């Protein structure tokens, strides 16, 4: 197993950032031919998801849909409870199979880092599990 981390600097309070190319570079750098790559977000106010990356409107629609959790009467004193809820709904990790050096994503799929309490410097940890052919 091989682990690596990726730094992400977010620029907005909420945004989805396509990190697919960063993951592809990592797979190439680590010479992963066949196996799995797990991508894990180390934060409770950010998440990760796989969704369409061809049409930027999809990112906006996802954030808009998650906006229903932006109510004001949460108990958490820091005022960022909506970010915690959204992070929990999206999840903190995704695992993608890799065959012949390529992630087995669908035609329109990309790996999206979801910021819900930015802007911040964030860290995503990856773990690679390599299989023989």
MMTF fields as JSON, N, C-alpha, C and O atoms, coordinates in Angstrom:
{
  "mmtfVersion": "1.0.0",
  "mmtfProducer": "UNKNOWN",
  "numBonds": 531,
  "numAtoms": 532,
  "numGroups": 133,
  "numChains": 1,
  "numModels": 1,
  "chainsPerModel": [1],
  "groupsPerChain": [133],
  "chainIdList": ["A"],
  "bondAtomList": [4, 2, 8, 6, 12, 10, 16, 14, 20, 18, 24, 22, 28, 26, 32, 30, 36, 34, 40, 38, 44, 42, 48, 46, 52, 50, 56, 54, 60, 58, 64, 62, 68, 66, 72, 70, 76, 74, 80, 78, 84, 82, 88, 86, 92, 90, 96, 94, 100, 98, 104, 102, 108, 106, 112, 110, 116, 114, 120, 118, 124, 122, 128, 126, 132, 130, 136, 134, 140, 138, 144, 142, 148, 146, 152, 150, 156, 154, 160, 158, 164, 162, 168, 166, 172, 170, 176, 174, 180, 178, 184, 182, 188, 186, 192, 190, 196, 194, 200, 198, 204, 202, 208, 206, 212, 210, 216, 214, 220, 218, 224, 222, 228, 226, 232, 230, 236, 234, 240, 238, 244, 242, 248, 246, 252, 250, 256, 254, 260, 258, 264, 262, 268, 266, 272, 270, 276, 274, 280, 278, 284, 282, 288, 286, 292, 290, 296, 294, 300, 298, 304, 302, 308, 306, 312, 310, 316, 314, 320, 318, 324, 322, 328, 326, 332, 330, 336, 334, 340, 338, 344, 342, 348, 346, 352, 350, 356, 354, 360, 358, 364, 362, 368, 366, 372, 370, 376, 374, 380, 378, 384, 382, 388, 386, 392, 390, 396, 394, 400, 398, 404, 402, 408, 406, 412, 410, 416, 414, 420, 418, 424, 422, 428, 426, 432, 430, 436, 434, 440, 438, 444, 442, 448, 446, 452, 450, 456, 454, 460, 458, 464, 462, 468, 466, 472, 470, 476, 474, 480, 478, 484, 482, 488, 486, 492, 490, 496, 494, 500, 498, 504, 502, 508, 506, 512, 510, 516, 514, 520, 518, 524, 522, 528, 526],
  "bondOrderList": [1, 1, 1, 1, 1, 1, 1, 1, 1, 1, 1, 1, 1, 1, 1, 1, 1, 1, 1, 1, 1, 1, 1, 1, 1, 1, 1, 1, 1, 1, 1, 1, 1, 1, 1, 1, 1, 1, 1, 1, 1, 1, 1, 1, 1, 1, 1, 1, 1, 1, 1, 1, 1, 1, 1, 1, 1, 1, 1, 1, 1, 1, 1, 1, 1, 1, 1, 1, 1, 1, 1, 1, 1, 1, 1, 1, 1, 1, 1, 1, 1, 1, 1, 1, 1, 1, 1, 1, 1, 1, 1, 1, 1, 1, 1, 1, 1, 1, 1, 1, 1, 1, 1, 1, 1, 1, 1, 1, 1, 1, 1, 1, 1, 1, 1, 1, 1, 1, 1, 1, 1, 1, 1, 1, 1, 1, 1, 1, 1, 1, 1, 1],
  "groupList": [{"groupName": "UNK", "atomNameList": ["N", "CA", "C", "O"], "elementList": ["N", "C", "C", "O"], "formalChargeList": [0, 0, 0, 0], "bondAtomList": [1, 0, 2, 1, 3, 2], "bondOrderList": [1, 1, 2], "singleLetterCode": "X", "chemCompType": "L-PEPTIDE LINKING"}],
  "groupTypeList": [0, 0, 0, 0, 0, 0, 0, 0, 0, 0, 0, 0, 0, 0, 0, 0, 0, 0, 0, 0, 0, 0, 0, 0, 0, 0, 0, 0, 0, 0, 0, 0, 0, 0, 0, 0, 0, 0, 0, 0, 0, 0, 0, 0, 0, 0, 0, 0, 0, 0, 0, 0, 0, 0, 0, 0, 0, 0, 0, 0, 0, 0, 0, 0, 0, 0, 0, 0, 0, 0, 0, 0, 0, 0, 0, 0, 0, 0, 0, 0, 0, 0, 0, 0, 0, 0, 0, 0, 0, 0, 0, 0, 0, 0, 0, 0, 0, 0, 0, 0, 0, 0, 0, 0, 0, 0, 0, 0, 0, 0, 0, 0, 0, 0, 0, 0, 0, 0, 0, 0, 0, 0, 0, 0, 0, 0, 0, 0, 0, 0, 0, 0, 0],
  "groupIdList": [1, 2, 3, 4, 5, 6, 7, 8, 9, 10, 11, 12, 13, 14, 15, 16, 17, 18, 19, 20, 21, 22, 23, 24, 25, 26, 27, 28, 29, 30, 31, 32, 33, 34, 35, 36, 37, 38, 39, 40, 41, 42, 43, 44, 45, 46, 47, 48, 49, 50, 51, 52, 53, 54, 55, 56, 57, 58, 59, 60, 61, 62, 63, 64, 65, 66, 67, 68, 69, 70, 71, 72, 73, 74, 75, 76, 77, 78, 79, 80, 81, 82, 83, 84, 85, 86, 87, 88, 89, 90, 91, 92, 93, 94, 95, 96, 97, 98, 99, 100, 101, 102, 103, 104, 105, 106, 107, 108, 109, 110, 111, 112, 113, 114, 115, 116, 117, 118, 119, 120, 121, 122, 123, 124, 125, 126, 127, 128, 129, 130, 131, 132, 133],
  "secStructList": [7, 3, 3, 3, 3, 3, 3, 3, 3, 7, 7, 1, 1, 1, 3, 3, 3, 3, 7, 2, 2, 2, 2, 2, 2, 2, 2, 2, 2, 6, 6, 7, 7, 1, 3, 3, 3, 3, 3, 3, 3, 7, 7, 6, 6, 3, 3, 3, 3, 3, 3, 3, 7, 1, 7, 2, 2, 2, 2, 2, 2, 2, 2, 2, 2, 2, 4, 4, 4, 7, 7, 1, 7, 7, 7, 7, 6, 6, 1, 7, 2, 2, 2, 2, 2, 2, 2, 2, 2, 2, 7, 1, 3, 3, 3, 3, 3, 3, 3, 6, 6, 3, 3, 7, 7, 7, 6, 6, 3, 3, 3, 3, 3, 3, 3, 1, 1, 7, 1, 7, 3, 3, 3, 3, 3, 3, 3, 3, 3, 3, 7, 7, 7],
  "xCoordList": [0.847, 0.0, 0.887, 1.955, 0.427, 1.169, 0.213, -0.889, 0.629, -0.245, 0.448, 1.674, -0.36, 0.093, -0.948, -2.088, -0.551, -1.548, -1.495, -0.469, -2.639, -2.791, -3.282, -4.25, -2.623, -3.056, -4.032, -3.841, -5.08, -6.082, -6.324, -6.633, -6.186, -6.505, -7.854, -8.006, -8.826, -10.149, -10.247, -9.528, -11.141, -11.242, -12.577, -12.725, -13.549, -14.893, -15.409, -14.859, -16.467, -17.136, -17.583, -17.36, -18.213, -18.648, -18.283, -18.527, -17.699, -17.377, -17.065, -16.661, -17.261, -16.846, -15.657, -15.714, -14.59, -13.357, -13.06, -12.959, -12.924, -12.606, -11.131, -10.244, -10.876, -9.499, -9.103, -8.091, -9.898, -9.631, -8.223, -7.523, -7.803, -6.476, -5.359, -4.334, -5.55, -4.548, -4.426, -3.325, -5.556, -5.544, -4.905, -4.146, -5.202, -4.581, -3.063, -2.341, -2.571, -1.127, -0.499, 0.593, -1.198, -0.7, -0.612, 0.371, -1.632, -1.637, -0.454, 0.213, -0.207, 0.924, 2.249, 3.139, 2.377, 3.605, 3.919, 5.076, 2.893, 3.076, 3.082, 3.224, 2.927, 2.958, 1.944, 2.237, 0.757, -0.302, -0.908, -1.429, -0.836, -1.4, -2.791, -3.74, -2.91, -4.183, -4.345, -3.423, -5.52, -5.755, -6.871, -7.827, -6.723, -7.713, -6.997, -5.867, -7.667, -7.19, -8.329, -9.449, -8.004, -8.971, -8.587, -7.419, -9.569, -9.356, -10.157, -11.379, -9.465, -10.072, -9.847, -8.731, -10.907, -10.849, -10.712, -11.515, -9.696, -9.395, -10.108, -9.608, -11.243, -11.909, -13.387, -13.99, -13.968, -15.385, -16.317, -17.537, -15.755, -16.592, -16.298, -16.536, -15.785, -15.535, -15.866, -15.934, -16.069, -16.406, -15.832, -15.102, -16.18, -15.728, -16.835, -17.56, -16.953, -17.998, -17.542, -16.602, -18.216, -18.008, -19.282, -20.38, -19.114, -20.277, -19.825, -18.646, -20.76, -20.453, -19.477, -19.628, -18.468, -17.51, -17.453, -16.598, -18.349, -18.355, -19.131, -18.76, -20.182, -21.034, -20.892, -21.327, -20.298, -20.098, -21.398, -21.384, -22.515, -23.797, -24.16, -24.888, -23.658, -23.957, -23.39, -24.05, -22.173, -21.578, -22.462, -22.725, -22.913, -23.789, -25.098, -25.593, -25.653, -26.911, -26.754, -27.646, -25.628, -25.386, -25.328, -25.969, -24.56, -24.465, -25.818, -26.165, -26.574, -27.907, -28.819, -29.534, -28.796, -29.632, -29.24, -30.107, -27.945, -27.489, -27.794, -27.712, -28.144, -28.5, -29.708, -29.924, -30.499, -31.656, -31.226, -32.048, -29.945, -29.446, -28.856, -28.224, -29.052, -28.496, -29.389, -29.379, -30.138, -31.001, -30.143, -28.947, -30.738, -29.974, -30.096, -29.416, -30.924, -31.184, -30.467, -31.039, -29.228, -28.416, -27.862, -27.751, -27.517, -27.008, -25.496, -25.007, -24.759, -23.295, -22.883, -23.31, -22.055, -21.745, -20.873, -20.891, -20.128, -19.214, -19.913, -19.307, -21.167, -21.916, -21.696, -22.168, -20.985, -20.742, -21.412, -20.955, -22.486, -23.216, -23.676, -23.597, -24.157, -24.527, -23.369, -23.586, -22.155, -20.986, -20.774, -20.433, -20.975, -20.839, -21.904, -21.612, -23.12, -24.223, -23.954, -24.102, -23.565, -23.304, -22.146, -22.196, -21.115, -19.981, -20.417, -19.993, -21.265, -21.761, -22.582, -22.499, -23.364, -24.197, -23.358, -23.648, -22.339, -21.496, -20.547, -20.309, -20.012, -19.07, -17.642, -17.339, -16.771, -15.378, -14.417, -13.216, -14.924, -14.013, -14.738, -15.946, -13.958, -14.413, -13.271, -12.098, -13.627, -12.64, -12.923, -14.062, -11.879, -12.028, -11.113, -9.927, -11.668, -10.813, -9.935, -10.325, -8.75, -7.805, -7.436, -7.047, -7.561, -7.173, -6.295, -6.619, -5.186, -4.233, -3.842, -3.691, -3.682, -3.226, -4.278, -3.96, -5.541, -6.6, -7.726, -8.163, -8.184, -9.344, -10.551, -10.745, -11.344, -12.519, -13.743, -14.763, -13.624, -14.729, -15.567, -15.064, -16.835, -17.706, -17.348, -16.573, -17.911, -17.599, -17.687, -16.816, -18.715, -18.946, -18.53, -18.758, -17.928, -17.623, -16.279, -15.309, -16.257, -15.039, -15.067, -16.124, -13.908, -13.791, -13.821, -12.983, -14.794, -15.023, -14.74, -15.306, -13.855, -13.651, -14.706, -14.891, -15.391, -16.476, -16.079, -15.891, -15.956, -15.666, -16.973, -17.776, -17.185, -18.402, -18.126, -19.067, -16.853, -16.518, -15.206, -14.313, -15.11, -13.876, -13.916, -14.816, -12.942, -11.794, -10.767, -10.586, -10.107, -9.123, -8.085, -8.237, -7.031, -6.094, -6.548, -6.742, -6.716, -7.248, -6.26, -5.375, -6.436, -5.601, -6.476, -7.416, -6.144, -6.807, -5.74, -4.664, -6.04, -5.106, -5.551, -6.737, -4.599, -4.915, -4.161, -3.059, -4.769, -4.098, -4.285, -5.393, -3.191, -3.191, -2.991, -2.092, -3.838, -3.686, -3.46, -4.33, -2.287, -1.918, -2.156, -1.832, -2.722, -2.961, -2.099, -1.841, -1.652, -1.017, -2.08, -3.268, -1.668, -2.617, -3.53, -4.406],
  "yCoordList": [-1.183, 0.0, 1.239, 1.265, 2.233, 3.483, 4.625, 4.683, 5.528, 6.669, 7.969, 8.084, 8.914, 10.234, 11.244, 10.887, 12.496, 13.526, 14.589, 14.814, 15.224, 16.279, 17.52, 17.457, 18.636, 19.905, 20.592, 20.619, 21.145, 21.876, 23.208, 23.253, 24.283, 25.618, 26.013, 26.164, 26.179, 26.583, 28.103, 28.773, 28.637, 30.088, 30.674, 31.892, 29.806, 30.278, 29.593, 28.587, 30.153, 29.529, 28.12, 27.172, 27.991, 26.684, 26.552, 27.454, 25.42, 25.155, 23.677, 22.981, 23.226, 21.889, 22.053, 22.81, 21.345, 21.442, 20.078, 19.081, 20.042, 18.796, 18.463, 19.198, 17.355, 16.947, 15.702, 15.066, 15.363, 14.169, 14.188, 13.176, 15.313, 15.382, 15.179, 14.573, 15.68, 15.47, 13.987, 13.482, 13.299, 11.871, 11.093, 10.153, 11.472, 10.819, 10.967, 10.007, 12.165, 12.399, 11.526, 10.987, 11.399, 10.573, 9.101, 8.424, 8.617, 7.229, 6.998, 5.967, 7.96, 7.848, 7.886, 7.075, 8.83, 8.973, 7.694, 7.283, 7.081, 5.865, 4.598, 3.491, 4.769, 3.649, 2.551, 1.359, 2.984, 2.024, 1.497, 2.263, 0.203, -0.424, -0.981, -0.686, -1.779, -2.412, -2.359, -2.692, -1.94, -1.878, -0.919, -0.74, -0.312, 0.635, 1.879, 1.814, 3.003, 4.22, 4.745, 4.952, 4.952, 5.528, 6.978, 7.294, 7.854, 9.286, 9.701, 9.551, 10.226, 10.513, 11.969, 12.481, 12.622, 14.014, 14.032, 13.424, 14.73, 14.753, 15.873, 16.34, 16.297, 17.446, 17.159, 16.399, 17.767, 17.529, 18.54, 18.438, 19.506, 20.489, 20.494, 21.484, 19.386, 19.193, 17.743, 16.896, 17.47, 16.11, 15.785, 16.575, 14.607, 14.171, 13.365, 12.625, 13.517, 12.8, 12.551, 13.177, 11.64, 11.402, 11.837, 11.391, 12.721, 13.193, 13.737, 13.661, 14.28, 14.788, 15.954, 16.871, 15.891, 16.997, 17.665, 18.518, 17.289, 17.884, 19.203, 20.117, 19.302, 20.493, 21.193, 20.644, 22.39, 23.086, 23.419, 23.657, 23.439, 23.711, 22.637, 22.909, 21.418, 20.339, 20.681, 20.458, 21.219, 21.623, 22.66, 22.561, 23.642, 24.677, 24.077, 24.456, 23.143, 22.507, 21.701, 21.703, 21.013, 20.237, 21.171, 20.917, 22.25, 23.207, 23.841, 24.053, 24.141, 24.726, 23.746, 24.139, 22.484, 21.473, 21.298, 21.132, 21.334, 21.195, 22.439, 22.401, 23.532, 24.77, 24.643, 25.497, 23.59, 23.402, 23.172, 23.257, 22.88, 22.658, 23.923, 23.852, 25.072, 26.331, 27.054, 28.283, 26.323, 26.972, 27.543, 27.262, 28.317, 29.06, 28.518, 29.019, 27.531, 27.142, 25.854, 25.036, 25.675, 24.551, 24.864, 26.031, 23.841, 24.025, 24.247, 24.886, 23.743, 23.845, 25.316, 26.119, 25.663, 27.062, 27.76, 28.988, 27.033, 27.673, 28.274, 29.049, 27.93, 28.506, 27.839, 28.334, 26.722, 26.044, 24.67, 23.784, 24.506, 23.234, 22.842, 21.662, 23.78, 23.359, 22.673, 21.729, 23.144, 22.531, 21.102, 20.219, 20.872, 19.518, 18.588, 17.446, 19.075, 18.264, 17.914, 16.76, 18.898, 18.663, 17.682, 16.814, 17.83, 16.915, 15.481, 14.537, 15.338, 14.002, 13.389, 12.187, 14.203, 13.69, 13.254, 12.225, 14.012, 13.63, 12.5, 11.604, 12.533, 11.511, 12.01, 13.044, 11.248, 11.666, 10.851, 11.122, 9.854, 9.091, 8.472, 8.233, 8.224, 7.449, 6.507, 6.819, 5.373, 4.407, 4.139, 3.883, 4.202, 4.033, 2.892, 2.873, 1.946, 0.903, 1.461, 2.377, 0.889, 1.274, 0.02, -0.994, 0.094, -1.017, -0.469, 0.534, -1.145, -0.742, 0.727, 1.439, 1.168, 2.525, 3.606, 4.788, 3.226, 4.232, 3.995, 2.866, 5.105, 5.006, 4.556, 4.974, 3.718, 3.173, 4.04, 3.561, 5.312, 6.256, 6.226, 5.918, 6.546, 6.648, 7.862, 8.719, 7.927, 8.979, 10.379, 11.212, 10.643, 11.998, 12.155, 13.21, 11.13, 11.183, 11.841, 11.682, 12.578, 13.167, 13.111, 12.929, 13.267, 13.256, 14.703, 15.515, 15.009, 16.382, 16.542, 15.838, 17.482, 17.888, 18.938, 19.887, 18.769, 19.682, 20.499, 19.952, 21.783, 22.718, 23.307, 23.807, 23.245, 23.809, 24.852, 25.398, 25.139, 26.094, 26.807, 26.924, 27.266, 27.876, 29.39, 29.964, 30.014, 29.398, 28.897, 29.479, 27.804, 27.173, 26.412, 26.197, 26.017, 25.038, 23.681, 23.494, 22.747, 21.427, 20.346, 20.565, 19.181, 18.037, 16.837, 16.513, 16.195, 14.958, 13.872, 14.035, 12.777, 11.662, 10.577, 10.262, 10.015, 8.898, 7.667, 7.755, 6.54, 5.278, 4.39, 4.222, 3.834, 2.996, 1.547, 1.219, 0.701, -0.741, -1.316, -1.241, -1.888, -2.404, -3.907, -4.636, -4.354, -5.785, -6.254, -5.502, -7.508, -8.056, -8.23, -8.321, -8.276, -8.416, -9.57, -9.86],
  "zCoordList": [0.0, 0.0, 0.0, 0.611, -0.682, -0.789, -0.475, -1.02, 0.399, 0.683, 0.283, 0.308, -0.076, -0.507, -0.061, 0.238, -0.018, 0.262, -0.836, -1.478, -1.015, -2.011, -1.281, -0.523, -1.507, -0.918, -1.863, -3.079, -1.268, -2.042, -1.356, -0.165, -2.098, -1.574, -2.152, -3.364, -1.269, -1.74, -1.717, -0.975, -2.535, -2.689, -2.265, -2.166, -2.016, -1.694, -0.438, 0.011, 0.115, 1.263, 0.896, 1.649, -0.265, -0.753, -2.223, -3.024, -2.559, -3.954, -4.142, -3.211, -5.357, -5.765, -6.698, -7.668, -6.399, -7.176, -7.779, -7.064, -9.081, -9.775, -9.534, -9.97, -8.841, -8.555, -9.356, -9.062, -10.359, -11.161, -11.751, -11.707, -12.295, -12.929, -11.904, -12.218, -10.685, -9.63, -9.294, -9.075, -9.256, -8.946, -10.097, -9.86, -11.327, -12.491, -12.449, -12.717, -12.115, -12.022, -10.944, -11.12, -9.838, -8.742, -9.16, -8.858, -9.847, -10.327, -11.267, -11.199, -12.136, -13.067, -12.313, -12.57, -11.38, -10.597, -9.825, -9.731, -9.282, -8.479, -9.333, -8.812, -10.645, -11.587, -11.224, -11.314, -10.817, -10.491, -11.785, -12.595, -11.968, -13.171, -12.893, -13.62, -11.85, -11.492, -9.983, -9.239, -9.537, -8.103, -7.762, -8.518, -6.61, -6.106, -5.616, -5.131, -5.747, -5.094, -4.233, -4.698, -2.964, -2.033, -1.82, -1.594, -1.893, -1.712, -0.486, -0.458, 0.535, 1.831, 2.218, 2.127, 2.647, 3.099, 4.62, 5.327, 5.119, 6.551, 7.307, 8.33, 6.828, 7.431, 7.638, 6.881, 8.664, 8.974, 8.318, 8.452, 7.615, 6.911, 5.411, 4.719, 4.934, 3.505, 3.18, 4.07, 1.913, 1.517, 0.157, -0.442, -0.314, -1.63, -2.281, -1.616, -3.581, -4.302, -5.732, -6.221, -6.377, -7.805, -8.506, -8.172, -9.488, -10.222, -11.57, -11.917, -12.318, -13.654, -13.582, -12.775, -14.453, -14.505, -15.879, -16.114, -16.785, -18.126, -18.165, -18.901, -17.393, -17.381, -16.034, -15.021, -15.985, -14.711, -13.983, -12.776, -14.697, -14.046, -13.027, -12.072, -13.221, -12.273, -10.898, -9.882, -10.861, -9.577, -8.887, -7.688, -9.64, -9.079, -8.575, -7.513, -9.338, -8.935, -7.652, -6.804, -7.506, -6.285, -5.083, -4.063, -5.202, -4.094, -3.793, -2.63, -4.83, -4.636, -3.898, -2.976, -4.295, -3.636, -2.172, -1.314, -1.883, -0.5, 0.331, 1.558, -0.327, 0.365, 1.278, 2.138, 1.104, 1.996, 3.439, 4.351, 3.653, 5.011, 5.633, 6.687, 4.999, 5.483, 6.488, 6.552, 7.248, 8.247, 9.381, 9.461, 10.222, 11.23, 12.657, 13.552, 12.891, 14.283, 14.707, 15.427, 14.265, 14.725, 16.111, 16.484, 16.868, 18.228, 18.282, 19.214, 17.321, 17.309, 17.368, 16.539, 18.346, 18.649, 17.602, 17.525, 16.814, 15.867, 14.656, 13.917, 14.446, 13.337, 11.992, 10.968, 11.984, 10.709, 10.637, 9.914, 11.383, 11.344, 9.947, 9.604, 9.118, 7.764, 7.029, 6.269, 7.254, 6.609, 7.098, 6.31, 8.389, 8.936, 8.355, 8.003, 8.26, 7.725, 6.257, 5.855, 5.473, 4.044, 3.85, 2.979, 4.665, 4.603, 4.901, 4.234, 5.908, 6.262, 5.136, 4.886, 4.467, 3.376, 2.17, 1.559, 1.828, 0.698, 1.063, 0.253, 2.258, 2.692, 2.649, 2.054, 3.295, 3.419, 2.558, 2.558, 1.822, 0.968, -0.219, -0.191, -1.257, -2.413, -2.788, -2.581, -3.331, -3.809, -5.28, -5.67, -6.084, -7.527, -7.99, -7.662, -8.75, -9.321, -10.44, -11.164, -10.559, -11.604, -12.394, -11.815, -13.712, -14.588, -15.704, -16.34, -15.923, -16.97, -16.828, -17.821, -15.584, -15.307, -15.395, -15.258, -15.625, -15.775, -14.778, -14.554, -14.184, -13.298, -14.101, -15.242, -13.505, -14.176, -13.9, -13.405, -14.226, -14.09, -15.362, -16.443, -15.223, -16.386, -17.226, -16.802, -18.403, -19.374, -18.777, -19.025, -18.004, -17.491, -16.036, -15.444, -15.45, -14.021, -13.732, -14.473, -12.641, -12.12, -10.606, -10.0, -10.001, -8.54, -8.073, -8.464, -7.234, -6.797, -5.304, -4.469, -4.992, -3.606, -3.293, -4.054, -2.183, -1.81, -0.584, 0.504, -0.765, 0.331, 0.822, 0.034, 2.145, 2.722, 3.805, 4.38, 4.095, 5.153, 4.813, 5.653, 3.602, 3.13, 3.231, 3.843, 2.63, 1.967, 2.988, 4.058, 2.622, 3.513, 2.694, 1.491, 3.392, 2.854, 3.363, 4.564, 2.46, 2.803, 2.39, 1.562, 2.987, 2.652, 2.332, 3.057, 1.236, 0.831, 0.857, 0.283, 1.518, 1.62, 0.655, 0.56, -0.052, -0.94, -0.474, 0.068, -0.695, -0.423, -1.637, -2.147, -2.08, -3.274, -2.864, -2.09, -3.392, -3.213, -4.605, -5.473, -4.801, -6.112, -6.168, -5.23, -7.275, -7.499, -8.658, -9.598, -8.587, -9.79, -10.872, -10.563, -12.114, -13.225, -12.963, -13.778]
}
